[in-house]
Amino acid sequence: SQQGEEDPQALSIQEGENATMNCSYKTSINNLQWYRQNSGRGLVHLILIRSNEREKHSGRLRVTLDTSKKSSSLLITASRAADTASYFCATWNSGSARQLTFGSGTQLTVLP
Amino acid sequence: DTGVSQNPRHKITKRGQNVTFRCDPISEHNRLYWYRQTLGQGPEFLTYFQNEAQLEKSRLLSDRFSAERPKGSFSTLEIQRTEQGDSAMYLCASSPGGAVNSPLHFGNGTRLTVT
């Protein structure tokens, strides 16, 4: 079963706009990760936020984590057509290195 | 190229046939994972190896599925008596030992089509 659920399932924006994707999860976590997947390819790790962090930045990416609400958001600023991809959140259960569980993903389309 | 390598990239097989996929992880990564992904869904965990030991298997991994990682290097995933429901992308990932909960490095997957 999916641990995380992303919202929205699909998002279409114009180049230059910001894109926000949300993720909810069910159990306690050590960290939460976001991955990106281009069509027909493998997943690429984007950013990891630990459970004791509330916000993290990496380039045009900003991730927030609210452990009290069991939710996270991924913001991509000044989007580009090349950002078109599926984005997934993923969590390890606390203390487990054995199973990284992914959500169902947000399909982002950035129109030129 | 030092990324995770998967072969073949595509496999078309008839129902009832056996198929085997191979994954070569990043060198010195002692953790290796297999996932399955269907269209529009996130990857679903299948199994996990630490070195040559298979430490966890999902309930999704029926007795038709078997995975090995001899000598703790490359891994194979075999599906026996394939069914149409096995059609999916099979993804392999690896991560280094030591750091708990470190990010996974994925290959580009093997897309299986069962006709």
PDB file of C-alpha atoms in Angstrom:
ATOM      1  CA  SER A   1       0.000   0.000   0.000  1.00  0.00           C
ATOM      2  CA  GLN A   2       1.111   3.563  -0.573  1.00  0.00           C
ATOM      3  CA  GLN A   3       2.432   5.372   2.492  1.00  0.00           C
ATOM      4  CA  GLY A   4       2.306   8.832   0.970  1.00  0.00           C
ATOM      5  CA  GLU A   5      -0.354  10.412  -1.135  1.00  0.00           C
ATOM      6  CA  GLU A   6       0.386  13.375  -3.348  1.00  0.00           C
ATOM      7  CA  ASP A   7      -1.982  16.132  -4.184  1.00  0.00           C
ATOM      8  CA  PRO A   8      -2.857  17.146  -6.846  1.00  0.00           C
ATOM      9  CA  GLN A   9      -2.581  14.085  -9.064  1.00  0.00           C
ATOM     10  CA  ALA A  10      -1.914  16.333 -12.042  1.00  0.00           C
ATOM     11  CA  LEU A  11      -0.842  19.963 -12.358  1.00  0.00           C
ATOM     12  CA  SER A  12      -0.459  22.061 -15.493  1.00  0.00           C
ATOM     13  CA  ILE A  13       1.169  25.510 -15.357  1.00  0.00           C
ATOM     14  CA  GLN A  14       2.852  28.035 -17.608  1.00  0.00           C
ATOM     15  CA  GLU A  15       6.621  28.402 -17.744  1.00  0.00           C
ATOM     16  CA  GLY A  16       7.801  30.873 -15.121  1.00  0.00           C
ATOM     17  CA  GLU A  17       5.013  30.084 -12.662  1.00  0.00           C
ATOM     18  CA  ASN A  18       5.531  28.310  -9.368  1.00  0.00           C
ATOM     19  CA  ALA A  19       4.369  24.737  -8.831  1.00  0.00           C
ATOM     20  CA  THR A  20       3.330  23.391  -5.443  1.00  0.00           C
ATOM     21  CA  MET A  21       2.789  19.723  -4.706  1.00  0.00           C
ATOM     22  CA  ASN A  22       1.640  18.273  -1.422  1.00  0.00           C
ATOM     23  CA  CYS A  23       2.234  14.935   0.226  1.00  0.00           C
ATOM     24  CA  SER A  24       0.562  13.292   3.196  1.00  0.00           C
ATOM     25  CA  TYR A  25       1.870  10.228   4.987  1.00  0.00           C
ATOM     26  CA  LYS A  26       0.611   7.929   7.679  1.00  0.00           C
ATOM     27  CA  THR A  27       3.300   6.740  10.094  1.00  0.00           C
ATOM     28  CA  SER A  28       6.151   8.331  12.023  1.00  0.00           C
ATOM     29  CA  ILE A  29       9.228   9.026   9.920  1.00  0.00           C
ATOM     30  CA  ASN A  30      12.949   9.708  10.164  1.00  0.00           C
ATOM     31  CA  ASN A  31      12.953  11.702   6.976  1.00  0.00           C
ATOM     32  CA  LEU A  32      10.927  12.401   3.867  1.00  0.00           C
ATOM     33  CA  GLN A  33      12.337  12.463   0.371  1.00  0.00           C
ATOM     34  CA  TRP A  34      11.163  13.824  -2.944  1.00  0.00           C
ATOM     35  CA  TYR A  35      11.982  12.178  -6.240  1.00  0.00           C
ATOM     36  CA  ARG A  36      11.418  13.119  -9.839  1.00  0.00           C
ATOM     37  CA  GLN A  37      10.716  10.772 -12.737  1.00  0.00           C
ATOM     38  CA  ASN A  38      10.820  11.673 -16.396  1.00  0.00           C
ATOM     39  CA  SER A  39       8.609   9.584 -18.644  1.00  0.00           C
ATOM     40  CA  GLY A  40       9.990   6.080 -19.167  1.00  0.00           C
ATOM     41  CA  ARG A  41      12.992   6.644 -16.908  1.00  0.00           C
ATOM     42  CA  GLY A  42      14.047   5.840 -13.384  1.00  0.00           C
ATOM     43  CA  LEU A  43      13.538   8.074 -10.382  1.00  0.00           C
ATOM     44  CA  VAL A  44      16.029  10.739  -9.425  1.00  0.00           C
ATOM     45  CA  HIS A  45      16.426  11.899  -5.855  1.00  0.00           C
ATOM     46  CA  LEU A  46      15.778  15.630  -5.433  1.00  0.00           C
ATOM     47  CA  ILE A  47      15.878  16.491  -1.762  1.00  0.00           C
ATOM     48  CA  LEU A  48      15.670  14.947   1.697  1.00  0.00           C
ATOM     49  CA  ILE A  49      14.223  16.642   4.758  1.00  0.00           C
ATOM     50  CA  ARG A  50      14.741  15.189   8.212  1.00  0.00           C
ATOM     51  CA  SER A  51      11.969  14.903  10.760  1.00  0.00           C
ATOM     52  CA  ASN A  52      13.526  17.633  12.927  1.00  0.00           C
ATOM     53  CA  GLU A  53      13.636  20.100  10.021  1.00  0.00           C
ATOM     54  CA  ARG A  54      10.736  22.297   8.968  1.00  0.00           C
ATOM     55  CA  GLU A  55      12.019  23.732   5.710  1.00  0.00           C
ATOM     56  CA  LYS A  56      14.816  23.037   3.277  1.00  0.00           C
ATOM     57  CA  HIS A  57      15.981  24.677   0.059  1.00  0.00           C
ATOM     58  CA  SER A  58      17.917  23.391  -2.907  1.00  0.00           C
ATOM     59  CA  GLY A  59      18.207  25.687  -5.899  1.00  0.00           C
ATOM     60  CA  ARG A  60      14.666  26.335  -7.157  1.00  0.00           C
ATOM     61  CA  LEU A  61      13.225  23.717  -4.808  1.00  0.00           C
ATOM     62  CA  ARG A  62      11.725  24.424  -1.413  1.00  0.00           C
ATOM     63  CA  VAL A  63      10.443  21.621   0.777  1.00  0.00           C
ATOM     64  CA  THR A  64       8.466  21.974   3.979  1.00  0.00           C
ATOM     65  CA  LEU A  65       7.608  19.327   6.530  1.00  0.00           C
ATOM     66  CA  ASP A  66       4.893  19.415   9.171  1.00  0.00           C
ATOM     67  CA  THR A  67       5.201  16.288  11.285  1.00  0.00           C
ATOM     68  CA  SER A  68       2.172  17.221  13.400  1.00  0.00           C
ATOM     69  CA  LYS A  69       0.013  17.100  10.276  1.00  0.00           C
ATOM     70  CA  LYS A  70       2.065  14.336   8.638  1.00  0.00           C
ATOM     71  CA  SER A  71       2.417  16.405   5.506  1.00  0.00           C
ATOM     72  CA  SER A  72       5.052  17.889   3.248  1.00  0.00           C
ATOM     73  CA  SER A  73       5.058  20.229   0.303  1.00  0.00           C
ATOM     74  CA  LEU A  74       7.413  20.683  -2.630  1.00  0.00           C
ATOM     75  CA  LEU A  75       7.587  24.094  -4.278  1.00  0.00           C
ATOM     76  CA  ILE A  76       9.332  24.551  -7.604  1.00  0.00           C
ATOM     77  CA  THR A  77       9.868  28.229  -8.338  1.00  0.00           C
ATOM     78  CA  ALA A  78      10.177  29.807 -11.785  1.00  0.00           C
ATOM     79  CA  SER A  79       9.276  26.560 -13.499  1.00  0.00           C
ATOM     80  CA  ARG A  80      10.722  25.531 -16.844  1.00  0.00           C
ATOM     81  CA  ALA A  81       9.446  23.188 -19.536  1.00  0.00           C
ATOM     82  CA  ALA A  82      12.241  20.807 -18.517  1.00  0.00           C
ATOM     83  CA  ASP A  83      10.590  20.468 -15.078  1.00  0.00           C
ATOM     84  CA  THR A  84       7.801  18.464 -16.731  1.00  0.00           C
ATOM     85  CA  ALA A  85       7.870  15.113 -14.930  1.00  0.00           C
ATOM     86  CA  SER A  86       6.192  13.095 -12.196  1.00  0.00           C
ATOM     87  CA  TYR A  87       7.119  13.966  -8.635  1.00  0.00           C
ATOM     88  CA  PHE A  88       6.909  11.503  -5.766  1.00  0.00           C
ATOM     89  CA  CYS A  89       7.316  11.795  -2.037  1.00  0.00           C
ATOM     90  CA  ALA A  90       8.754   8.825  -0.176  1.00  0.00           C
ATOM     91  CA  THR A  91       9.229   7.895   3.436  1.00  0.00           C
ATOM     92  CA  TRP A  92      11.115   5.339   5.476  1.00  0.00           C
ATOM     93  CA  ASN A  93       9.370   4.097   8.536  1.00  0.00           C
ATOM     94  CA  SER A  94      11.271   5.136  11.641  1.00  0.00           C
ATOM     95  CA  GLY A  95      14.404   3.096  12.064  1.00  0.00           C
ATOM     96  CA  SER A  96      13.907   1.056   8.917  1.00  0.00           C
ATOM     97  CA  ALA A  97      16.368   1.020   6.059  1.00  0.00           C
ATOM     98  CA  ARG A  98      14.497  -1.713   4.273  1.00  0.00           C
ATOM     99  CA  GLN A  99      11.496  -0.236   2.612  1.00  0.00           C
ATOM    100  CA  LEU A 100      11.170   3.215   1.113  1.00  0.00           C
ATOM    101  CA  THR A 101       7.489   3.709   0.399  1.00  0.00           C
ATOM    102  CA  PHE A 102       6.356   6.029  -2.386  1.00  0.00           C
ATOM    103  CA  GLY A 103       3.199   7.974  -2.944  1.00  0.00           C
ATOM    104  CA  SER A 104       1.207   7.883  -6.148  1.00  0.00           C
ATOM    105  CA  GLY A 105       2.823  11.007  -7.526  1.00  0.00           C
ATOM    106  CA  THR A 106       1.941  14.359  -9.068  1.00  0.00           C
ATOM    107  CA  GLN A 107       2.264  14.676 -12.832  1.00  0.00           C
ATOM    108  CA  LEU A 108       3.545  18.185 -13.515  1.00  0.00           C
ATOM    109  CA  THR A 109       3.281  19.678 -16.986  1.00  0.00           C
ATOM    110  CA  VAL A 110       4.999  22.998 -17.619  1.00  0.00           C
ATOM    111  CA  LEU A 111       3.789  24.639 -20.808  1.00  0.00           C
ATOM    112  CA  PRO A 112       6.268  26.769 -22.763  1.00  0.00           C
TER     113      PRO A 112
ATOM    114  CA  ASP B   1      29.027   5.563 -16.253  1.00  0.00           C
ATOM    115  CA  THR B   2      28.753   4.619 -12.601  1.00  0.00           C
ATOM    116  CA  GLY B   3      24.962   4.635 -12.267  1.00  0.00           C
ATOM    117  CA  VAL B   4      22.609   1.723 -11.704  1.00  0.00           C
ATOM    118  CA  SER B   5      22.312  -0.345 -14.863  1.00  0.00           C
ATOM    119  CA  GLN B   6      19.338  -2.529 -15.769  1.00  0.00           C
ATOM    120  CA  ASN B   7      18.991  -4.974 -18.627  1.00  0.00           C
ATOM    121  CA  PRO B   8      17.102  -5.436 -20.781  1.00  0.00           C
ATOM    122  CA  ARG B   9      15.331  -2.075 -21.137  1.00  0.00           C
ATOM    123  CA  HIS B  10      12.303  -3.701 -22.685  1.00  0.00           C
ATOM    124  CA  LYS B  11      11.005  -7.261 -22.661  1.00  0.00           C
ATOM    125  CA  ILE B  12       7.969  -8.602 -24.478  1.00  0.00           C
ATOM    126  CA  THR B  13       6.959 -12.118 -23.612  1.00  0.00           C
ATOM    127  CA  LYS B  14       4.027 -14.426 -24.029  1.00  0.00           C
ATOM    128  CA  ARG B  15       1.934 -15.395 -21.064  1.00  0.00           C
ATOM    129  CA  GLY B  16       3.328 -18.457 -19.338  1.00  0.00           C
ATOM    130  CA  GLN B  17       6.944 -17.812 -20.257  1.00  0.00           C
ATOM    131  CA  ASN B  18       9.709 -17.134 -17.751  1.00  0.00           C
ATOM    132  CA  VAL B  19      11.676 -13.897 -17.794  1.00  0.00           C
ATOM    133  CA  THR B  20      14.792 -12.736 -15.983  1.00  0.00           C
ATOM    134  CA  PHE B  21      15.985  -9.185 -15.441  1.00  0.00           C
ATOM    135  CA  ARG B  22      19.397  -8.061 -14.332  1.00  0.00           C
ATOM    136  CA  CYS B  23      20.480  -5.117 -12.202  1.00  0.00           C
ATOM    137  CA  ASP B  24      24.016  -3.876 -11.710  1.00  0.00           C
ATOM    138  CA  PRO B  25      24.077  -1.479  -8.758  1.00  0.00           C
ATOM    139  CA  ILE B  26      26.515   1.303  -8.160  1.00  0.00           C
ATOM    140  CA  SER B  27      29.815  -0.208  -7.208  1.00  0.00           C
ATOM    141  CA  GLU B  28      30.253  -0.580  -3.425  1.00  0.00           C
ATOM    142  CA  HIS B  29      26.568   0.026  -2.706  1.00  0.00           C
ATOM    143  CA  ASN B  30      25.669  -2.847  -0.435  1.00  0.00           C
ATOM    144  CA  ARG B  31      21.917  -2.213  -0.400  1.00  0.00           C
ATOM    145  CA  LEU B  32      19.836  -3.194  -3.390  1.00  0.00           C
ATOM    146  CA  TYR B  33      16.086  -2.850  -3.925  1.00  0.00           C
ATOM    147  CA  TRP B  34      13.584  -4.025  -6.507  1.00  0.00           C
ATOM    148  CA  TYR B  35      10.395  -2.089  -7.170  1.00  0.00           C
ATOM    149  CA  ARG B  36       7.499  -2.510  -9.571  1.00  0.00           C
ATOM    150  CA  GLN B  37       5.669   0.419 -11.107  1.00  0.00           C
ATOM    151  CA  THR B  38       2.472   0.426 -13.134  1.00  0.00           C
ATOM    152  CA  LEU B  39       1.253   3.335 -15.226  1.00  0.00           C
ATOM    153  CA  GLY B  40       0.196   6.340 -13.201  1.00  0.00           C
ATOM    154  CA  GLN B  41       1.294   4.856  -9.901  1.00  0.00           C
ATOM    155  CA  GLY B  42       4.301   5.198  -7.652  1.00  0.00           C
ATOM    156  CA  PRO B  43       6.864   2.428  -7.343  1.00  0.00           C
ATOM    157  CA  GLU B  44       5.843  -0.480  -5.111  1.00  0.00           C
ATOM    158  CA  PHE B  45       8.473  -2.227  -3.032  1.00  0.00           C
ATOM    159  CA  LEU B  46       9.212  -5.830  -3.943  1.00  0.00           C
ATOM    160  CA  THR B  47      12.366  -6.888  -2.135  1.00  0.00           C
ATOM    161  CA  TYR B  48      15.552  -5.698  -0.433  1.00  0.00           C
ATOM    162  CA  PHE B  49      19.079  -7.094  -0.235  1.00  0.00           C
ATOM    163  CA  GLN B  50      21.891  -6.154   2.053  1.00  0.00           C
ATOM    164  CA  ASN B  51      24.966  -7.573   0.394  1.00  0.00           C
ATOM    165  CA  GLU B  52      23.917 -11.098  -0.656  1.00  0.00           C
ATOM    166  CA  ALA B  53      21.230 -11.504   2.004  1.00  0.00           C
ATOM    167  CA  GLN B  54      17.602 -10.992   1.013  1.00  0.00           C
ATOM    168  CA  LEU B  55      16.278  -9.341   4.158  1.00  0.00           C
ATOM    169  CA  GLU B  56      12.779  -8.333   3.191  1.00  0.00           C
ATOM    170  CA  LYS B  57      10.145  -9.360   0.682  1.00  0.00           C
ATOM    171  CA  SER B  58       6.816  -7.736  -0.033  1.00  0.00           C
ATOM    172  CA  ARG B  59       3.546  -9.636  -0.027  1.00  0.00           C
ATOM    173  CA  LEU B  60       3.436  -8.561  -3.692  1.00  0.00           C
ATOM    174  CA  LEU B  61       6.279 -10.984  -4.362  1.00  0.00           C
ATOM    175  CA  SER B  62       4.340 -14.150  -5.117  1.00  0.00           C
ATOM    176  CA  ASP B  63       6.006 -17.547  -5.342  1.00  0.00           C
ATOM    177  CA  ARG B  64       6.383 -16.978  -9.097  1.00  0.00           C
ATOM    178  CA  PHE B  65       8.901 -14.240  -8.342  1.00  0.00           C
ATOM    179  CA  SER B  66      12.418 -14.907  -7.150  1.00  0.00           C
ATOM    180  CA  ALA B  67      15.331 -12.562  -6.680  1.00  0.00           C
ATOM    181  CA  GLU B  68      18.965 -13.301  -6.065  1.00  0.00           C
ATOM    182  CA  ARG B  69      22.099 -11.335  -5.425  1.00  0.00           C
ATOM    183  CA  PRO B  70      24.991 -13.768  -5.541  1.00  0.00           C
ATOM    184  CA  LYS B  71      28.225 -12.419  -4.069  1.00  0.00           C
ATOM    185  CA  GLY B  72      26.502  -9.190  -3.135  1.00  0.00           C
ATOM    186  CA  SER B  73      27.077  -7.561  -6.500  1.00  0.00           C
ATOM    187  CA  PHE B  74      24.567  -7.730  -9.373  1.00  0.00           C
ATOM    188  CA  SER B  75      21.033  -8.972  -8.814  1.00  0.00           C
ATOM    189  CA  THR B  76      18.516 -10.880 -10.900  1.00  0.00           C
ATOM    190  CA  LEU B  77      14.746 -10.899 -10.708  1.00  0.00           C
ATOM    191  CA  GLU B  78      13.006 -13.866 -12.290  1.00  0.00           C
ATOM    192  CA  ILE B  79       9.301 -14.162 -12.970  1.00  0.00           C
ATOM    193  CA  GLN B  80       8.054 -17.653 -13.762  1.00  0.00           C
ATOM    194  CA  ARG B  81       4.870 -18.435 -15.676  1.00  0.00           C
ATOM    195  CA  THR B  82       4.253 -14.785 -16.468  1.00  0.00           C
ATOM    196  CA  GLU B  83       0.720 -13.397 -16.376  1.00  0.00           C
ATOM    197  CA  GLN B  84      -0.678 -10.320 -18.075  1.00  0.00           C
ATOM    198  CA  GLY B  85      -0.916  -8.644 -14.677  1.00  0.00           C
ATOM    199  CA  ASP B  86       2.871  -8.806 -14.422  1.00  0.00           C
ATOM    200  CA  SER B  87       3.145  -6.162 -17.141  1.00  0.00           C
ATOM    201  CA  ALA B  88       4.878  -3.224 -15.482  1.00  0.00           C
ATOM    202  CA  MET B  89       8.148  -1.346 -15.161  1.00  0.00           C
ATOM    203  CA  TYR B  90      10.578  -3.151 -12.876  1.00  0.00           C
ATOM    204  CA  LEU B  91      12.966  -0.754 -11.188  1.00  0.00           C
ATOM    205  CA  CYS B  92      16.172  -1.512  -9.361  1.00  0.00           C
ATOM    206  CA  ALA B  93      17.808   0.865  -6.908  1.00  0.00           C
ATOM    207  CA  SER B  94      20.867   0.827  -4.716  1.00  0.00           C
ATOM    208  CA  SER B  95      22.212   2.793  -1.782  1.00  0.00           C
ATOM    209  CA  PRO B  96      25.410   2.788   0.226  1.00  0.00           C
ATOM    210  CA  GLY B  97      25.640   1.140   3.600  1.00  0.00           C
ATOM    211  CA  GLY B  98      26.394   3.076   6.738  1.00  0.00           C
ATOM    212  CA  ALA B  99      24.002   5.998   6.530  1.00  0.00           C
ATOM    213  CA  VAL B 100      20.568   5.035   7.718  1.00  0.00           C
ATOM    214  CA  ASN B 101      17.722   5.954   5.402  1.00  0.00           C
ATOM    215  CA  SER B 102      19.952   7.363   2.664  1.00  0.00           C
ATOM    216  CA  PRO B 103      18.478   8.237  -0.761  1.00  0.00           C
ATOM    217  CA  LEU B 104      18.122   5.553  -3.407  1.00  0.00           C
ATOM    218  CA  HIS B 105      19.806   5.614  -6.798  1.00  0.00           C
ATOM    219  CA  PHE B 106      17.530   4.146  -9.439  1.00  0.00           C
ATOM    220  CA  GLY B 107      18.205   2.523 -12.761  1.00  0.00           C
ATOM    221  CA  ASN B 108      16.050   3.281 -15.793  1.00  0.00           C
ATOM    222  CA  GLY B 109      14.072   0.107 -15.340  1.00  0.00           C
ATOM    223  CA  THR B 110      13.003  -2.861 -17.422  1.00  0.00           C
ATOM    224  CA  ARG B 111       9.599  -2.509 -19.032  1.00  0.00           C
ATOM    225  CA  LEU B 112       7.855  -5.875 -19.209  1.00  0.00           C
ATOM    226  CA  THR B 113       4.922  -6.493 -21.514  1.00  0.00           C
ATOM    227  CA  VAL B 114       3.147  -9.831 -21.239  1.00  0.00           C
ATOM    228  CA  THR B 115       0.944 -10.638 -24.214  1.00  0.00           C
TER     229      THR B 115
END
